Amino acid sequence: MLSLKQARQLQTVLLGLLAWGVALLIFFPIFWMVLTSFKTEIDAFSTPPQLFFSPTLENYLQIDSRSDYFHFAWNSVVVSFGSTLFGMLLAVPAAYSMAFFESKRTKSTLLWMLSTKMLPPVGVLVPIYLLFKDSGLLDTKVGLVIIYTLINLPIMVWMIYTYFKEIPKDILEAARLDGATATQEITQVLLPISKGGLASTVLLSLILSWNEAFWSLNLTASSAAPLTALVASYSSPEGLFWAKLSAVSTLACAPILIFGWLSQKQLVRGLSFGAVK
Amino acid sequence: MSDLKIRNLKKVFEGLEIIKGVNLDINDHEFVVFVGPSGCGKSTLLRLIAGLEEVTSGSIYLDDREITDLAPAKRDLAMVFQSYALYPHKTVRKNMSFALDLAGVDKAVIDQKVNDAARILELDHLLDRKPKALSGGQRQRVAIGRAIVRQPKVFLFDEPLSNLDAALRVQMRLELARLHQELNATMIYVTHDQVEAMTLADKVVVLNGGRIEQVGSPLELYHYPVNQFVAGFIGTPKMAFLKARVKGASPHSVSLTLECGPEYTLELDGSQLNVGEEVTLGVRPEHIQVTQSADSPFKVHLDVAEHLGADTYCYVKASTGETLTVRAPGDFEPGLGDQVGLQPDLARCHLFDGQGVAIPKPGAPAQAA
């Protein structure tokens, strides 16, 4: 029989192992991608896969000579930050009115907004493609900003709504009695109180926009194409070049990974945000 | 000057009438307490005055200026919330100065006012802390300070003490009374605690089901409740109600037969009562004496006794199953289950007709309503 203390220790160890297992499972593809990006094309193909090999920068050099990485990266940056900014400008007032001026239809409106995320995007590809074509938005950054804003808006509104819901209504009423206008109420009281939650919403929106591939592949060609389109362009019809594809994928993931790494503290704090007293 | 007039105020929320036509005058410098059971509309009435809820019909005047539809901030009122509602991201100083900052008041003036309020409330050493770092009582004081710096015409308090522990509540109650004297301001205070109502108020407004049941000074309510609801609500432990029938009635006296046996004659104006009519006798615990059962026509059984030290509350049961509370001296050692006699102080008993309306006692103040 284990004593209570031993049982607890065992539980901690097992849970720790489980966490490590899951983490490694998630991390492995990324690890393998980075590894492959430093192999030659022949090494990348070899069976059994090689864990030890002589690394080369060949792939990165080829990508540098074949395509303009910074053009795509800049597009990714503009589109993700642009759509996040627009998304926040729309989501904050929407969530404010839903959280603090709730009506009978608020809950169903929220559900309806979320339900648009359940629609397979390909189902609206043709109408949206045509709309974009007719309004001259094809292959423009503005077009992508619009579509990303719309894609992420339901999740942003839902997240911010949840954070706002945790703020006691009294605090805003106190501000109203103190003479704050609706705008001052939002900017001077609501936003500072919920900045943790807002920051994690911004981060999530950035990540989702950065990683989005379906619309960017279908609505852009070259001038507005973000990194996801660059990656796709390396899966060429002559056959797959795994090492180069890995290298370009690593380059596409790197900025957002670094960004996420730097802001993980804020992200965790935001996601576990609560208890405004 | 700051007196508040409420005329025919109604509030309907989702088809439900929450405030059913309230008329009320609150005079300058008065400490008025709205008291009533939960759901009686007292908080809604306060929020209507504050402008946090929209009025359905009727009007509110502050110093003869109609404020019914004004924005909350334009009404010259300040409110202290039950949850304190401090701004968690601002320091105590900034919490208190927020209204003045928004109004664009000169910085030196703001500092002066905040420091004055902080001194009154003994918050001087806490001005640079965030609310998180304060105790419940200190947070409450900051909330009050935030109201004080604005020098409003009327202070509104929405159950400000109910989040505090018992000892602190008594202390804050005294501080509020002191503050009222010091500021000499008009204050409206909502509570469900009738002890707070009795101790703080110049004028108590008893609400029930969206209506005002009675307005009066604490002692008026205690001595001359206009109906059974007010009689039962004011006073702890509660007044006991005993069913009775009118045996004889004249303009100077009413004689009754209680359902549980005894017959009493009260010196009241019985001209509105008919012989045989069902009435209710109200007796407060402090107005009954326990006697030897043999001498008394009113015999009861002792159910439970609570020894509080100074007093002993005896919960007794009459033959009809009606229960009464009796306040006996602290050294009273009853035997549970014993039969004892009761002797009510007839001059201090209350009589209510079939509708629960009090038969006026001699000396009762005229009711405005």
mmCIF file of C-alpha atoms in Angstrom, chain A residues 104 168-181 184 188-190 192-193 195 276-277, chain B residues 14 47 50 52 72-73 77 79 81-83 85-90 95 98-99 102 139 146 150:
data_model
loop_
_atom_site.group_PDB
_atom_site.id
_atom_site.type_symbol
_atom_site.label_atom_id
_atom_site.label_comp_id
_atom_site.label_asym_id
_atom_site.label_seq_id
_atom_site.Cartn_x
_atom_site.Cartn_y
_atom_site.Cartn_z
ATOM 1 C CA LYS A 104 -33.467 38.999 -24.906
ATOM 2 C CA PRO A 168 -19.129 44.069 -12.280
ATOM 3 C CA LYS A 169 -21.670 46.368 -13.880
ATOM 4 C CA ASP A 170 -21.468 48.593 -10.798
ATOM 5 C CA ILE A 171 -18.019 49.814 -11.797
ATOM 6 C CA LEU A 172 -19.335 51.180 -15.087
ATOM 7 C CA GLU A 173 -22.369 52.651 -13.371
ATOM 8 C CA ALA A 174 -20.081 54.355 -10.891
ATOM 9 C CA ALA A 175 -18.184 55.829 -13.832
ATOM 10 C CA ARG A 176 -21.440 56.999 -15.377
ATOM 11 C CA LEU A 177 -22.377 58.732 -12.119
ATOM 12 C CA ASP A 178 -18.888 60.211 -12.009
ATOM 13 C CA GLY A 179 -19.686 61.895 -15.304
ATOM 14 C CA ALA A 180 -17.998 59.609 -17.823
ATOM 15 C CA THR A 181 -19.421 59.544 -21.335
ATOM 16 C CA GLN A 184 -14.750 57.590 -21.547
ATOM 17 C CA GLN A 188 -10.807 54.985 -19.135
ATOM 18 C CA VAL A 189 -12.468 52.228 -17.128
ATOM 19 C CA LEU A 190 -13.423 49.192 -19.165
ATOM 20 C CA PRO A 192 -7.736 49.292 -18.618
ATOM 21 C CA ILE A 193 -9.533 46.772 -16.409
ATOM 22 C CA LYS A 195 -6.382 44.749 -20.792
ATOM 23 C CA VAL A 276 -11.902 41.806 -10.683
ATOM 24 C CA LYS A 277 -12.682 42.891 -7.188
ATOM 25 C CA GLU B 14 -40.575 43.409 -18.859
ATOM 26 C CA ARG B 47 -31.487 53.536 -9.032
ATOM 27 C CA ALA B 50 -29.717 57.985 -9.516
ATOM 28 C CA LEU B 52 -29.294 54.286 -13.624
ATOM 29 C CA PRO B 72 -26.866 60.311 -14.006
ATOM 30 C CA ALA B 73 -23.863 62.616 -13.918
ATOM 31 C CA LEU B 77 -25.981 62.965 -6.915
ATOM 32 C CA MET B 79 -23.802 56.897 -5.087
ATOM 33 C CA PHE B 81 -22.553 50.802 -4.183
ATOM 34 C CA GLN B 82 -22.924 47.594 -2.227
ATOM 35 C CA SER B 83 -19.955 46.091 -4.057
ATOM 36 C CA ALA B 85 -17.499 49.452 -7.378
ATOM 37 C CA LEU B 86 -14.012 50.934 -7.063
ATOM 38 C CA TYR B 87 -11.939 51.235 -10.216
ATOM 39 C CA PRO B 88 -9.474 48.375 -9.701
ATOM 40 C CA HIS B 89 -6.813 49.861 -11.970
ATOM 41 C CA LYS B 90 -6.718 53.244 -10.256
ATOM 42 C CA ASN B 95 -10.562 56.640 -7.620
ATOM 43 C CA PHE B 98 -12.017 60.561 -11.218
ATOM 44 C CA ALA B 99 -15.231 62.587 -11.323
ATOM 45 C CA LEU B 102 -13.517 64.204 -15.931
ATOM 46 C CA ARG B 139 -12.647 49.933 0.343
ATOM 47 C CA ARG B 146 -15.379 59.133 -3.939
ATOM 48 C CA ARG B 150 -17.956 65.562 -5.557
#
